[in-house]
């Protein structure tokens, strides 16, 4: 079991997300992070990255749930807090997400097609 880290910042010139992970993936529209049963996934705001708060990380309606502990804020009283979730021990396949976030007082949702792939 390990921790996979996904870093969230804002793209230059617009309010869409830019994502990187600790496996070396980066992308404006999508990244694929390999996860294993029992892994913890942590979403972190990049310092001075233009995103003020993660407001939600939810599975898209047509996606399966591979989490045994759904993504939630580590410290609900801290707007800049990381979010974490735990991959189910019997997870298979992929799960696609919507990420809600705030820039200033404005709420945004981006669908960066973040896919978590079960790896063997």
XYZ file of C-alpha atoms in Angstrom:
120
model
C 0.000 0.000 0.000
C 1.270 3.428 -0.865
C 0.141 7.019 -1.181
C -0.432 8.497 -4.614
C -0.307 12.310 -4.709
C -2.197 14.419 -7.248
C -1.269 18.116 -7.324
C -3.892 20.641 -8.427
C -3.232 24.093 -9.865
C -4.827 26.470 -12.385
C -3.908 26.541 -16.066
C -2.335 29.707 -17.439
C -4.895 31.954 -19.084
C -8.098 30.256 -17.900
C -9.790 28.775 -14.841
C -9.400 25.096 -15.758
C -7.313 22.663 -13.752
C -3.757 21.550 -14.376
C -2.921 18.218 -12.735
C 0.350 16.470 -11.945
C 1.041 13.327 -9.914
C 3.936 11.701 -8.106
C 4.267 9.141 -10.931
C 5.382 11.829 -13.374
C 2.079 12.305 -15.213
C 0.912 15.832 -16.034
C -1.931 17.198 -18.075
C -4.421 19.952 -18.743
C -7.277 17.667 -19.675
C -6.509 14.310 -18.115
C -3.955 12.237 -16.308
C -4.004 8.560 -15.445
C -2.653 7.614 -12.036
C -2.005 3.931 -11.388
C -3.447 2.805 -8.043
C -3.463 -0.484 -6.182
C -5.951 -1.929 -3.680
C -5.516 -0.272 -0.296
C -3.642 2.778 -1.659
C -4.357 6.223 -0.294
C -4.871 8.972 -2.865
C -4.144 12.546 -1.764
C -5.130 15.631 -3.743
C -3.015 18.681 -2.863
C -3.331 22.325 -3.844
C -0.099 23.637 -5.343
C 1.087 26.609 -3.221
C 0.327 29.840 -5.114
C -1.128 27.669 -7.891
C -4.226 29.816 -8.368
C -6.770 27.459 -6.775
C -8.050 28.582 -3.369
C -10.015 25.529 -2.242
C -11.094 22.041 -3.287
C -14.864 21.903 -2.709
C -15.552 18.349 -3.837
C -14.171 15.261 -5.533
C -16.940 13.040 -6.821
C -17.307 10.116 -9.186
C -19.013 10.911 -12.456
C -22.508 9.393 -12.599
C -21.553 6.738 -15.165
C -18.409 5.666 -13.294
C -17.907 2.891 -10.774
C -16.756 3.635 -7.229
C -13.305 2.164 -6.533
C -13.009 3.819 -3.103
C -13.628 2.135 0.238
C -13.232 5.582 1.865
C -14.575 8.321 -0.418
C -12.451 11.441 -0.980
C -12.950 13.982 1.810
C -11.094 16.951 3.302
C -8.348 16.087 5.789
C -9.209 19.166 7.891
C -12.748 20.408 7.103
C -12.031 23.709 8.909
C -9.094 24.595 6.618
C -10.052 25.741 3.089
C -6.538 24.904 1.829
C -6.616 21.359 3.225
C -5.671 18.269 1.235
C -8.335 15.729 0.304
C -7.742 11.987 0.697
C -9.498 8.764 -0.236
C -8.659 5.071 0.101
C -8.826 2.569 -2.758
C -10.963 -0.493 -1.988
C -9.175 -3.811 -1.449
C -11.304 -5.371 -4.229
C -11.206 -2.422 -6.644
C -11.002 -3.127 -10.358
C -11.264 -0.924 -13.419
C -11.295 2.854 -13.489
C -13.196 5.703 -11.911
C -13.591 9.100 -13.542
C -14.057 12.254 -11.498
C -15.390 15.741 -11.296
C -13.362 18.121 -9.134
C -15.087 21.127 -7.585
C -12.915 24.079 -6.602
C -12.942 27.771 -5.736
C -10.967 30.671 -7.123
C -11.695 33.667 -4.910
C -15.433 33.613 -4.207
C -16.279 31.822 -7.472
C -17.098 28.110 -7.650
C -15.960 25.989 -10.590
C -16.228 22.371 -11.606
C -13.810 20.808 -14.028
C -14.018 17.329 -15.499
C -10.379 16.592 -16.186
C -11.144 12.915 -16.886
C -8.919 11.827 -14.051
C -8.849 8.054 -14.337
C -7.649 5.823 -11.570
C -6.539 2.538 -13.036
C -6.244 -0.571 -10.965
C -2.731 -1.858 -11.482
C -1.463 -5.338 -10.715
